[in-house]
Coordinates of C-alpha atoms in Angstrom, one line a residue:
X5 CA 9.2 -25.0 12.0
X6 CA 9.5 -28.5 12.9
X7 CA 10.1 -28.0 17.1
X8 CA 10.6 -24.5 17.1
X9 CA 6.8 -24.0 17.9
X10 CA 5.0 -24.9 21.4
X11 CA 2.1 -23.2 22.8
X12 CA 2.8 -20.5 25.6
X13 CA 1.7 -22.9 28.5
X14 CA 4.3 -25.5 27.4
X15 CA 7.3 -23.2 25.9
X16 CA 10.2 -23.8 28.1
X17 CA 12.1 -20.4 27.1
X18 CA 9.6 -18.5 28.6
X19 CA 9.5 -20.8 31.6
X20 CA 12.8 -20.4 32.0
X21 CA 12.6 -16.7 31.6
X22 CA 10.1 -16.2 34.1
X23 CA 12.8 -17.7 36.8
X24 CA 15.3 -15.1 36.0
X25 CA 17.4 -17.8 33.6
X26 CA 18.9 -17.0 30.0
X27 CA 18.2 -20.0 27.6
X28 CA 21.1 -21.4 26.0
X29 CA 20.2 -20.4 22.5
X30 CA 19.0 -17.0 23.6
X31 CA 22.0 -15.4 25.4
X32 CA 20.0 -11.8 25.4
X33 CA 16.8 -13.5 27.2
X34 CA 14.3 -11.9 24.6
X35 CA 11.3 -14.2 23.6
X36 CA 8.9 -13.4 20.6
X37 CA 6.0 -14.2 21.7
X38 CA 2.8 -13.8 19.3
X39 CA -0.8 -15.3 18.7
X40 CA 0.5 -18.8 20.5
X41 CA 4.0 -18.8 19.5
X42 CA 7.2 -18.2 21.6
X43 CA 10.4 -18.0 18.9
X44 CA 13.9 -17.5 21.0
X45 CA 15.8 -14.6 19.7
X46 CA 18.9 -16.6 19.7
X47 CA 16.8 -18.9 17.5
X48 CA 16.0 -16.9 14.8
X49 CA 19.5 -15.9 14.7
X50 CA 21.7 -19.1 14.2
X51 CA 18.6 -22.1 13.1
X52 CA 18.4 -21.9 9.7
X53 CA 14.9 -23.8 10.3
X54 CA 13.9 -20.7 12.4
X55 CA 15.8 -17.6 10.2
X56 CA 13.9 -14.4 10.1
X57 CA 12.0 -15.3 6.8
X58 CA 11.2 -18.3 8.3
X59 CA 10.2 -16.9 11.4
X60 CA 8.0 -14.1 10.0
X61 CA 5.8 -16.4 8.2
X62 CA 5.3 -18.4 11.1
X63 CA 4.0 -14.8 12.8
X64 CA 1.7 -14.4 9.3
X65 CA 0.8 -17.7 9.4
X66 CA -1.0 -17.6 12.8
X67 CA -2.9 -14.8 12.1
X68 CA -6.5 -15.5 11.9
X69 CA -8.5 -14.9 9.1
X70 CA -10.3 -12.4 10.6
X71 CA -7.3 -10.0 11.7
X72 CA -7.0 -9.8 7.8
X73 CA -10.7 -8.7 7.2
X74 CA -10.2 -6.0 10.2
X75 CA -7.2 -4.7 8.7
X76 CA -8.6 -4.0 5.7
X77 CA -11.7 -2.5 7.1
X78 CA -10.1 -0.4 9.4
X79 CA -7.3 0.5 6.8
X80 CA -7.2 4.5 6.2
X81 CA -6.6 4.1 2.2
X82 CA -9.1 3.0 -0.1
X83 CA -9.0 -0.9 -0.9
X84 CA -11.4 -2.4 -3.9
X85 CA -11.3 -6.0 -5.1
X86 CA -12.9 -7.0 -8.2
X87 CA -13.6 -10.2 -10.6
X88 CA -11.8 -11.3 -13.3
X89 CA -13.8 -9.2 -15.8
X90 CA -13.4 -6.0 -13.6
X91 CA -16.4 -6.4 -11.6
X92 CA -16.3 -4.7 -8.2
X93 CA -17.1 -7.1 -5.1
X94 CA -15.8 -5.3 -2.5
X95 CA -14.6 -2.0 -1.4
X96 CA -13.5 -0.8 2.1
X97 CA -15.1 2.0 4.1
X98 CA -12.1 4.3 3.0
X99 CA -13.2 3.9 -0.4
X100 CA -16.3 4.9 -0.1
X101 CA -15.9 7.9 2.2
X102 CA -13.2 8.9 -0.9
X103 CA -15.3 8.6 -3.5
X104 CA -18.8 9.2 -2.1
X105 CA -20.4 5.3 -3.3
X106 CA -21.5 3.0 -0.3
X107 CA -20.9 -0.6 -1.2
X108 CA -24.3 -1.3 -2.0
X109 CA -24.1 1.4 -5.1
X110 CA -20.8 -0.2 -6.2
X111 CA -21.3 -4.0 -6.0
X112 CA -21.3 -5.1 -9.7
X113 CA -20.3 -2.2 -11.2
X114 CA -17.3 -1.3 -13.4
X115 CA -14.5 0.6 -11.4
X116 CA -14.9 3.2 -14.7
X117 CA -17.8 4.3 -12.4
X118 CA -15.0 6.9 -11.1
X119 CA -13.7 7.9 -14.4
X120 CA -13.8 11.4 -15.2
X121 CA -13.7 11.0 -19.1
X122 CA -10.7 13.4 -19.4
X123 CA -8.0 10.3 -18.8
X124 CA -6.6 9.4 -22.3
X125 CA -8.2 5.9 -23.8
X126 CA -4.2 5.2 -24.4
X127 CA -3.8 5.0 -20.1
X128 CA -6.3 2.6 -20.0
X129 CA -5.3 0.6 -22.7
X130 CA -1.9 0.2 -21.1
X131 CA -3.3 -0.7 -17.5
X132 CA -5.4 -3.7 -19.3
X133 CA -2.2 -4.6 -21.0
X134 CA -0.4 -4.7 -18.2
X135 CA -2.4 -6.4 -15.7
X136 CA -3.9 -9.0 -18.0
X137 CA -0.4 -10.2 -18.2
X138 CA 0.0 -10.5 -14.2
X139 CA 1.6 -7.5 -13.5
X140 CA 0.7 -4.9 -11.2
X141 CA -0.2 -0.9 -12.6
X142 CA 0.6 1.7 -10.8
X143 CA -0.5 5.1 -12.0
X144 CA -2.7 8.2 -11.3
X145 CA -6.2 8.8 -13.1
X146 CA -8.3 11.9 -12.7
X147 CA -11.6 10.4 -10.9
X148 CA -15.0 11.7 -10.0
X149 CA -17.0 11.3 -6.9
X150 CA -20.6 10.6 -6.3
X151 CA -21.3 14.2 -5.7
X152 CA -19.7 15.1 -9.0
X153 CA -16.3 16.9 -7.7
X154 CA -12.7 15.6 -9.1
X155 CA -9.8 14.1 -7.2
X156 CA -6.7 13.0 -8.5
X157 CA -6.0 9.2 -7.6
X158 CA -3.2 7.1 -7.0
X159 CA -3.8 3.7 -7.8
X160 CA -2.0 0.3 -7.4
X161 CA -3.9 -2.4 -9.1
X162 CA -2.5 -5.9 -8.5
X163 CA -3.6 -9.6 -9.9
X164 CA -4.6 -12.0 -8.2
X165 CA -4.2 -15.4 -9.2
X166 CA -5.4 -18.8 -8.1
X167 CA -4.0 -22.3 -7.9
X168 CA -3.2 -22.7 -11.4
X169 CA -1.9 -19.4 -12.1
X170 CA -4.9 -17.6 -13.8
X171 CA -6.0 -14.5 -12.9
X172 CA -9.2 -14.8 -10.6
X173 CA -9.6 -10.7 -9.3
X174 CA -7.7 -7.9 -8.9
X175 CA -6.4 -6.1 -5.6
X176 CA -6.7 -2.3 -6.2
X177 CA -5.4 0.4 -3.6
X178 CA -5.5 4.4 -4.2
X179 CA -5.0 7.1 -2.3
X180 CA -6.4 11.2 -2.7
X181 CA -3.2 13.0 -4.2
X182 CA -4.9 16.2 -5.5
X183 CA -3.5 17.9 -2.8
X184 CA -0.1 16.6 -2.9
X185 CA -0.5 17.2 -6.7
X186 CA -1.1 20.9 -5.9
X187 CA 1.5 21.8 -3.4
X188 CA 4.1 19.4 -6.1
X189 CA 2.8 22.4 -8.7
X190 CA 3.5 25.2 -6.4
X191 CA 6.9 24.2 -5.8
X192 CA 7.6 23.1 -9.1
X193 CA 6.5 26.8 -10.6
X194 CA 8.1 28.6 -8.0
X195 CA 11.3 26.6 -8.9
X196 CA 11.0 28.2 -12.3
X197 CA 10.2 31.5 -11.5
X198 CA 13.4 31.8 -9.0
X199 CA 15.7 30.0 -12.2
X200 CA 14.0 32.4 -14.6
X201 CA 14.9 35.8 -11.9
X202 CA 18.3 34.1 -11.9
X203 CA 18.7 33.8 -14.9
X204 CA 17.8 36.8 -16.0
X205 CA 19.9 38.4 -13.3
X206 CA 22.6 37.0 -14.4
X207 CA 22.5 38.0 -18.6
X208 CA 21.7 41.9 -17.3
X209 CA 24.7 41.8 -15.0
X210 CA 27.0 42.5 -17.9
X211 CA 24.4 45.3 -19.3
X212 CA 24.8 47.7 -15.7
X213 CA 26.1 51.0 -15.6
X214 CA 27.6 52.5 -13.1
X215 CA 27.0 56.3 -13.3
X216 CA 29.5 58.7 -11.2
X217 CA 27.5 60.6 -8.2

């Protein structure tokens, strides 16, 4: 970004802007302006220094830390991160108003804490193979809250690796599908049932009699 980035006080697109004059490089007059940084539309366009990719890194880049950590607190879906050995060392307030546990009651503990024993040994054994090798799992379990009622979870678990490429935690995100699960089951039987009437319809067609008045 080598001279594509100046502070807002010293950027002379929007200065130029401001006294009713197109840039140049930015024939429709649009600025993106974000965190500090003033990008030309006409810019991001034709530089290949400043192409979109380019560009939206440079937006993600000036982010500060802390936009991250509010964003994930204030995120509406449940977000846990865990150790290497599947320790849990954080979880978001979504997760625990989904599953009942305050952070306190789930620091340290296994994320099998939710099971509901009736998941298969096989599903687990295939998320572990999977994710040991640095891929991301995504699946739905049958979990349990603190209070002892079921839910059926979506989960995305991703690895996370560090600077030499091991595995250092893993990034897991789930969401409350019972419902969606339900209604999907609804539709799905009363799919059926209309085929089955159809069907049936359609073999005792050939068997009606038509009886004079």
């Amino acid at each position: 970004l080598k001279g594509r980035v100046r502070g807002l006080g010293e950027c002379r697109k929007c200065d130029t802007m401001r006294q009713n004059r197109q840039p140049r490089d930015d024939p429709a007059g649009i600025g993106v302006r974000w965190h500090g940084i003033c990008i030309g539309a006409g810019q991001m366009a034709t530089d290949p220094i400043m192409n979109p990719s380019n560009a939206m890194l440079a937006l993600a880049t000036a982010i500060a830390p802390q936009i991250f950590e509010q964003v994930v607190e204030q995120a509406d879906i449940a977000i846990s991160i865990t150790d290497a050995k599947a320790r849990i060392l954080y979880v978001n307030p979504a997760f625990s108003r989904m599953t009942g546990y305050a952070l306190d009651e789930l620091i340290g503990a296994n994320p099998s804490l939710l099971s509901n024993k009736s998941t298969p040994a096989e599903v687990y054994e295939e998320l572990w193979a999977v994710i040991s090798r640095g891929l991301a799992w995504n699946g739905r379990l049958v979990n349990r809250r603190k209070d002892g009622s079921k839910y059926l979870a979506d989960i995305l678990i991703t690895p996370v690796v560090d600077g030499e490429g091991e595995i250092s935690h893993y990034l897991g995100i789930q969401r409350d599908v019972t419902l969606l699960y339900r209604l999907e089951s609804e539709v799905a039987d009363q799919k059926a049932l209309i085929e089955s009437v159809a069907c049936q319809a359609q073999v005792l067609k050939g068997d009606v009699v038509v009886r004079p008045a």
